[in-house]
Coordinates of C-alpha atoms in Angstrom, one line a residue:
M1 CA 16.0 11.5 19.4
G2 CA 18.9 11.5 17.1
R3 CA 18.7 10.2 13.5
P4 CA 15.9 7.7 12.4
V5 CA 17.6 4.5 11.7
S6 CA 14.5 2.1 11.4
V7 CA 11.1 2.6 10.0
E8 CA 9.9 2.1 13.8
D9 CA 11.7 5.2 14.6
Y10 CA 9.8 7.1 11.7
R11 CA 6.7 5.7 13.0
R12 CA 7.4 7.1 16.6
I13 CA 8.3 11.0 15.1
A14 CA 4.9 10.3 12.8
A15 CA 2.8 9.7 16.0
R16 CA 5.0 13.0 17.5
R17 CA 3.9 14.8 14.4
L18 CA 0.5 14.1 13.5
P19 CA -2.9 15.1 15.5
R20 CA -4.0 11.6 17.2
A21 CA -7.1 11.5 14.9
V22 CA -4.6 11.4 11.6
F23 CA -2.3 9.1 13.2
D24 CA -5.0 6.7 14.4
Y25 CA -6.3 6.8 10.9
V26 CA -3.1 5.5 9.7
E27 CA -1.9 3.2 12.4
G28 CA -5.4 1.5 13.0
G29 CA -7.0 -1.5 12.4
A30 CA -10.8 -3.1 12.5
G31 CA -12.4 -4.3 15.8
D32 CA -9.9 -5.3 18.4
E33 CA -6.7 -4.9 15.7
R34 CA -6.0 -8.3 16.3
G35 CA -5.2 -8.6 12.4
V36 CA -2.9 -5.6 12.7
A37 CA -0.7 -7.7 15.4
R38 CA -1.1 -10.7 13.6
N39 CA 0.2 -9.5 10.7
R40 CA 3.6 -8.2 12.5
A41 CA 3.8 -11.2 14.8
A42 CA 3.8 -13.8 11.5
F43 CA 7.2 -12.2 10.7
E44 CA 8.6 -12.6 14.1
R45 CA 7.3 -16.6 13.8
I46 CA 9.2 -17.1 10.3
L47 CA 13.1 -17.7 11.3
L48 CA 16.0 -17.3 8.5
S49 CA 18.4 -20.3 8.2
P50 CA 21.7 -19.2 7.0
H51 CA 24.0 -20.8 4.6
A52 CA 27.8 -21.0 5.9
L53 CA 30.5 -20.0 3.9
A54 CA 28.4 -18.6 0.7
E55 CA 30.3 -15.9 -1.5
V56 CA 28.2 -12.9 -0.8
S57 CA 31.0 -10.3 -1.8
R58 CA 28.8 -8.7 -4.0
R59 CA 24.5 -8.5 -3.7
D60 CA 21.8 -8.1 -6.1
L61 CA 18.6 -6.9 -4.6
S62 CA 16.7 -6.7 -8.3
V63 CA 14.0 -9.2 -9.2
P64 CA 12.3 -10.1 -12.4
F65 CA 8.8 -8.7 -12.8
F66 CA 6.8 -9.5 -15.6
D67 CA 8.5 -8.0 -18.4
R68 CA 11.4 -5.7 -16.6
R69 CA 13.6 -6.3 -13.6
L70 CA 12.9 -4.2 -10.3
P71 CA 15.9 -2.8 -8.8
L72 CA 14.1 -3.6 -5.4
P73 CA 11.6 -6.0 -4.5
L74 CA 9.3 -3.1 -3.5
V75 CA 5.7 -1.6 -4.7
I76 CA 4.8 1.7 -2.9
G77 CA 1.1 0.7 -2.2
P78 CA -2.0 2.6 -2.2
T79 CA -3.1 4.7 0.6
G80 CA -6.2 6.6 0.4
L81 CA -6.1 10.2 2.2
S82 CA -3.0 10.0 2.1
G83 CA -2.8 13.9 2.0
S84 CA -4.2 14.1 5.5
V85 CA -0.6 13.4 6.6
R86 CA 1.0 16.0 4.4
P87 CA -0.2 18.1 1.7
G88 CA 0.7 16.6 -1.7
A89 CA 1.2 13.3 -0.2
D90 CA 0.1 11.4 -3.6
L91 CA 2.9 13.3 -5.3
M92 CA 5.5 12.7 -3.1
L93 CA 5.2 9.2 -2.9
A94 CA 4.9 8.8 -6.4
R95 CA 8.3 10.9 -7.0
A96 CA 10.0 9.0 -4.4
A97 CA 9.1 5.6 -6.0
A98 CA 10.4 6.7 -9.2
R99 CA 13.4 7.8 -7.8
A100 CA 13.9 4.5 -6.4
G101 CA 12.9 2.9 -9.5
V102 CA 10.0 1.0 -8.1
P103 CA 6.0 1.3 -9.3
F104 CA 3.8 3.6 -7.1
V105 CA -0.1 2.7 -6.9
L106 CA -2.3 5.7 -6.9
S107 CA -5.6 5.2 -4.7
T108 CA -8.9 5.6 -5.8
A109 CA -9.1 7.4 -2.4
S110 CA -6.2 9.7 -2.8
T111 CA -6.0 13.5 -2.5
S112 CA -4.4 14.2 -5.6
S113 CA -6.2 13.1 -8.9
I114 CA -5.1 10.7 -11.7
E115 CA -4.0 13.5 -13.8
E116 CA -2.0 15.3 -11.5
V117 CA 0.0 12.2 -10.2
A118 CA 0.6 11.9 -13.8
R119 CA 2.2 15.1 -14.7
A120 CA 4.2 15.0 -11.3
S121 CA 6.1 11.7 -11.8
D122 CA 7.3 10.0 -14.9
G123 CA 8.1 6.5 -13.0
E124 CA 5.9 3.4 -13.4
K125 CA 2.5 4.1 -12.1
W126 CA -0.3 1.9 -11.4
F127 CA -4.3 2.6 -10.4
Q128 CA -5.9 0.8 -7.6
L129 CA -9.7 0.9 -8.1
Y130 CA -12.4 0.4 -5.9
V131 CA -15.7 -0.1 -7.7
L132 CA -18.3 2.3 -5.8
N133 CA -20.5 2.1 -9.0
R134 CA -20.0 0.9 -12.1
E135 CA -20.6 4.1 -14.3
L136 CA -17.8 5.9 -11.8
A137 CA -15.2 2.7 -11.9
D138 CA -15.6 2.9 -16.2
S139 CA -14.8 6.7 -15.8
L140 CA -11.6 6.5 -13.5
T141 CA -10.7 3.2 -15.4
R142 CA -10.6 5.3 -18.8
R143 CA -9.1 8.3 -16.9
A144 CA -6.0 6.3 -15.8
L145 CA -5.4 4.6 -19.2
D146 CA -5.5 8.2 -20.8
A147 CA -3.1 9.6 -18.1
G148 CA -0.6 6.7 -18.9
F149 CA -1.2 4.1 -15.9
R150 CA -0.6 0.9 -17.3
T151 CA -1.4 -1.4 -14.3
L152 CA -4.9 -1.5 -12.7
V153 CA -5.3 -3.2 -9.5
L154 CA -8.7 -4.2 -8.3
T155 CA -9.2 -3.8 -4.9
V156 CA -11.9 -6.9 -3.5
D157 CA -12.1 -7.2 -0.2
V158 CA -14.1 -4.3 0.8
A159 CA -17.6 -5.3 -0.4
V160 CA -18.4 -3.0 3.2
S161 CA -16.1 -1.3 5.2
G162 CA -14.6 -2.7 8.2
R163 CA -15.1 -1.2 11.7
R164 CA -12.5 0.7 12.6
E165 CA -13.2 1.9 15.9
R166 CA -10.5 4.5 16.2
D167 CA -12.1 6.5 13.3
V168 CA -15.5 5.9 14.8
R169 CA -13.9 7.5 18.4
N170 CA -12.4 10.2 16.7
G171 CA -15.1 10.8 14.2
F172 CA -12.8 10.9 11.3
G173 CA -13.8 11.5 8.0
I174 CA -13.1 14.3 4.7
P175 CA -13.9 16.6 5.1
F176 CA -12.5 17.0 8.4
R177 CA -14.9 17.2 11.2
M178 CA -14.0 20.2 13.6
T179 CA -15.5 18.6 16.7
P180 CA -13.8 19.7 19.9
R181 CA -11.6 16.3 20.3
F182 CA -10.2 17.0 16.5
F183 CA -9.6 20.7 17.2
A184 CA -7.6 19.6 20.5
G185 CA -5.4 17.1 18.5
C186 CA -4.8 19.9 16.0
A187 CA -4.0 22.8 18.4
V188 CA -0.9 20.7 19.9
R189 CA 0.2 20.1 16.1
P190 CA 0.8 23.2 15.0
A191 CA 3.0 22.6 12.0
W192 CA 0.7 19.9 10.6
S193 CA -2.2 22.4 11.5
L194 CA -0.5 25.6 9.2
A195 CA 0.7 23.3 6.2
Q196 CA -2.7 21.9 6.1
V197 CA -4.7 25.4 6.1
R198 CA -1.9 27.1 3.9
H199 CA -2.4 24.2 1.4
G200 CA -5.9 23.6 1.4
L201 CA -7.9 20.5 3.6
P202 CA -7.5 17.5 1.6
Q203 CA -10.4 16.1 -0.5
F204 CA -10.7 13.1 -2.8
G205 CA -8.8 14.4 -5.9
N206 CA -10.3 11.9 -8.2
L207 CA -14.0 13.2 -7.1
V208 CA -13.6 16.6 -7.0
S209 CA -11.5 16.9 -9.9
A210 CA -12.7 19.0 -13.3
E211 CA -13.4 15.5 -14.7
A212 CA -15.7 14.1 -11.6
K213 CA -17.5 15.7 -9.0
D214 CA -19.9 13.7 -7.4
A215 CA -20.8 14.6 -3.8
S216 CA -22.2 11.0 -3.3
S217 CA -19.5 9.4 -4.5
Q218 CA -17.5 10.8 -2.4
A219 CA -19.7 10.1 0.6
L220 CA -19.8 6.3 -0.3
L221 CA -15.8 6.7 -0.7
M222 CA -15.2 7.7 2.5
L223 CA -17.7 5.1 4.1
R224 CA -16.0 2.8 1.9
Q225 CA -19.1 1.3 0.6
M226 CA -18.6 -0.5 -2.5
D227 CA -20.6 -1.9 -5.2
A228 CA -21.3 -5.2 -3.4
S229 CA -22.5 -6.9 -6.4
F230 CA -19.3 -6.9 -8.2
S231 CA -18.5 -10.7 -8.7
W232 CA -16.2 -13.1 -10.7
D233 CA -18.5 -12.5 -13.9
D234 CA -17.7 -8.5 -13.3
L235 CA -14.0 -9.2 -13.2
A236 CA -14.0 -11.2 -16.3
A237 CA -15.7 -8.4 -18.1
L238 CA -13.3 -5.7 -16.6
R239 CA -10.4 -8.1 -17.6
E240 CA -11.9 -7.6 -21.4
R241 CA -12.2 -4.1 -21.0
W242 CA -8.7 -3.2 -19.3
P243 CA -6.1 -3.5 -22.5
H244 CA -3.1 -3.9 -19.9
R245 CA -1.5 -5.3 -16.8
L246 CA -4.4 -6.6 -14.3
L247 CA -3.9 -7.3 -10.4
V248 CA -6.7 -8.5 -7.8
K249 CA -5.7 -6.8 -4.3
G250 CA -7.4 -8.6 -1.2
I251 CA -6.8 -12.3 -2.0
M252 CA -6.8 -14.4 1.0
R253 CA -7.3 -18.2 -0.1
A254 CA -5.3 -20.3 -2.9
E255 CA -8.7 -20.8 -4.3
D256 CA -9.4 -17.5 -5.2
A257 CA -5.9 -16.7 -6.5
A258 CA -6.3 -19.8 -9.1
R259 CA -9.8 -18.2 -10.1
C260 CA -8.1 -15.0 -10.7
F261 CA -5.5 -16.3 -13.2
A262 CA -8.3 -18.4 -14.8
C263 CA -10.0 -15.2 -15.6
G264 CA -7.0 -13.4 -17.2
A265 CA -5.5 -11.5 -13.9
D266 CA -1.9 -10.9 -14.2
G267 CA -1.1 -11.2 -10.6
V268 CA -2.7 -11.0 -7.2
V269 CA -1.8 -9.3 -4.1
I270 CA -2.5 -11.5 -0.9
S271 CA -3.7 -8.7 1.7
N272 CA -5.9 -8.6 4.4
H273 CA -6.1 -4.6 3.9
G274 CA -3.4 -3.9 6.5
G275 CA -5.8 -5.2 9.3
R276 CA -8.1 -2.9 8.4
Q277 CA -11.3 -5.0 6.9
V278 CA -11.4 -8.1 9.1
D279 CA -10.2 -8.6 12.4
D280 CA -9.5 -12.2 12.6
T281 CA -7.9 -13.6 9.4
P282 CA -4.4 -14.9 9.0
A283 CA -1.5 -13.0 8.4
P284 CA -0.9 -12.3 4.3
V285 CA 2.3 -13.6 4.8
D286 CA 1.3 -16.9 6.3
V287 CA -1.0 -17.5 3.4
L288 CA 1.6 -16.8 1.1
A289 CA 3.0 -20.0 1.1
S290 CA -0.4 -21.8 -0.6
V291 CA -0.5 -20.0 -3.4
R292 CA 1.5 -20.5 -6.7
A293 CA 1.3 -18.3 -9.6
P294 CA 1.4 -19.8 -13.4
E295 CA 4.2 -19.0 -15.6
G296 CA 4.5 -15.3 -16.5
K297 CA 2.2 -14.3 -13.5
A298 CA 3.0 -12.6 -10.1
V299 CA 2.1 -13.1 -6.5
L300 CA 2.6 -9.8 -4.4
V301 CA 1.9 -9.4 -0.6
D302 CA 1.5 -6.8 1.8
G303 CA 0.7 -6.3 5.5
G304 CA 3.0 -5.3 8.0
F305 CA 6.6 -5.2 6.5
R306 CA 8.5 -2.8 8.6
R307 CA 11.8 -4.5 7.9
G308 CA 14.0 -5.7 5.3
A309 CA 14.4 -9.0 6.8
D310 CA 10.5 -8.9 6.6
V311 CA 10.7 -8.5 2.6
V312 CA 13.4 -11.2 2.7
K313 CA 11.1 -13.6 4.0
A314 CA 8.2 -12.9 2.1
L315 CA 10.2 -13.6 -1.6
A316 CA 11.6 -16.5 0.4
R317 CA 7.8 -17.7 0.7
G318 CA 7.3 -17.4 -3.1
A319 CA 6.3 -13.5 -3.0
N320 CA 7.1 -11.6 -6.5
A321 CA 7.3 -8.2 -4.7
V322 CA 6.2 -6.3 -1.4
L323 CA 3.6 -3.9 -1.2
L324 CA 4.8 -1.3 1.3
G325 CA 1.4 0.7 3.0
R326 CA 2.0 2.5 6.2
A327 CA 5.9 2.4 6.4
P328 CA 6.4 5.2 3.7
L329 CA 3.6 7.2 5.5
Y330 CA 5.6 7.2 8.6
G331 CA 8.5 8.7 6.6
L332 CA 6.3 11.2 5.1
A333 CA 4.8 12.2 8.2
A334 CA 8.2 12.5 9.9
R335 CA 10.2 14.2 6.9
G336 CA 8.1 15.0 3.8
E337 CA 9.4 13.3 0.7
A338 CA 12.9 12.9 1.7
G339 CA 11.4 10.6 4.4
V340 CA 9.8 8.4 2.1
D341 CA 13.3 8.2 0.7
E342 CA 15.0 7.5 3.4
V343 CA 12.4 5.0 4.6
I344 CA 13.0 3.2 1.1
R345 CA 16.8 3.1 1.6
I346 CA 16.5 1.4 5.0
L347 CA 14.4 -0.9 3.7
E348 CA 17.1 -1.8 1.2
A349 CA 20.2 -1.6 3.1
E350 CA 18.4 -4.1 5.7
M351 CA 17.4 -6.5 2.8
D352 CA 21.2 -6.1 1.3
N353 CA 22.5 -6.9 5.0
T354 CA 20.0 -10.1 5.4
L355 CA 21.2 -11.1 2.0
A356 CA 24.8 -11.5 3.0
L357 CA 24.2 -12.7 6.8
I358 CA 22.0 -15.8 5.2
G359 CA 24.3 -16.7 2.4
C360 CA 22.3 -15.5 -0.7
P361 CA 23.9 -13.0 -3.0
R362 CA 20.9 -12.5 -5.2
A363 CA 17.3 -11.6 -4.3
E364 CA 15.8 -13.5 -6.9
N365 CA 17.7 -16.9 -5.8
L366 CA 15.6 -16.8 -2.3
S367 CA 13.6 -20.0 -1.8
G368 CA 12.4 -22.1 1.2
E369 CA 15.8 -23.2 1.8
F370 CA 16.6 -20.2 3.2
L371 CA 14.1 -20.7 6.0
A372 CA 14.1 -22.7 9.3

C-alpha cells in the first residue's frame, strides 16, 4: 500500500498492525453494530447544495468557540484504553491536538494519568468524567482542576455498559487476559507486542497513580459499571462545584439538551458513544438538527466522522464543533504521533476542499442553505 491519503487508509493499516482483539476493541460497537453502521450511513444521506460563482479564493476553517476561535472545528475526543493501541497514546494525542490548536479530551479510562498529560502538553485540555462512585468522581474532578484542565465533560450514556460482543468473544480486558486466542493475535503482530512489553502493559492511569490506587474502581471502569443513580439533581450539584466550563456528553434528545442548558451546562455533545452503548439509536448527526443552543452555549457532535465533508455537513446542521474518536486512533496505530498529525491534516484539507466546492468561504457561515 502506498502513502495513506484518507482516514480509511489509516484504518486499513491499523487493522494490519494491531492484534485482532485490540482492533476489535477500537472498531466494535454494541450488539449487531447497526448503530456503528448507521452513524456512517447518515453522512451518505446528507447531500450538499453547492452555491455557484461564490468568491472562494481564500477559505477560513476557523470557527468561534466560547471565548476563542478554533483554527479547525475539531476536538480530539475521549477514548478509553488508548494505550492498548500504542504505548503513551494519550500523551501523543494531546501533543498532536496542541499542534493543531484544538482541544484534547482525556478520558477517565485513559492509560496515562491526568497529571502526566498535563505535563506532556501545553495545549487546551479537557477532562471527561465517568461517575463510577461519588467519592472517586470528586477526587478526579479535583485532580483535573489542580492540573489545569478548564473544561469538564460529563458522560451520561453509560448507566451500564453496552454489550460489545467482539470484546466478549475476544475476552478483551485490562489487564490483558493471555488466553490462547489473545496470545495468537499478539504473535502475528510482533512490533505491537514488543512495544507493549518494552513500555509496560497498559493500565488505567488515573486509578493506578500515586493519587488513586483502587482495584475495585479499576474493575468497575473496565466493565463500565457506573453510578446508575446519578440524576439531574446530581448534574446541578456538579455544576455548582465545578468552577469552569461544563459539557454534558451522550445527549440524544432535544428535550434533554434543553434541560442540560437549564441546569447551567455550557454545552452538550450529541453522541451515541460511537454506537458502543445502544445499538438501535439514531445517528447523532441526524439528532443534531433538532437541538439548538442558547446564546453563549455550544452544541458539539460525534459519531462516525471519517471525512472533512462529514464535518462540513455537521456544521451546516448546526454543530459548533465535532469530536473525533476512532479516526485519530487509526492514525496512532498506523504511524504513531505523526499519524495523528496526518489524520488531522487530511481532514483539514478535505474540509477546505469541500468549502471551496460548495461556495462557502468561511466555515462559520455554514448553514442549512448549503444542504440539499
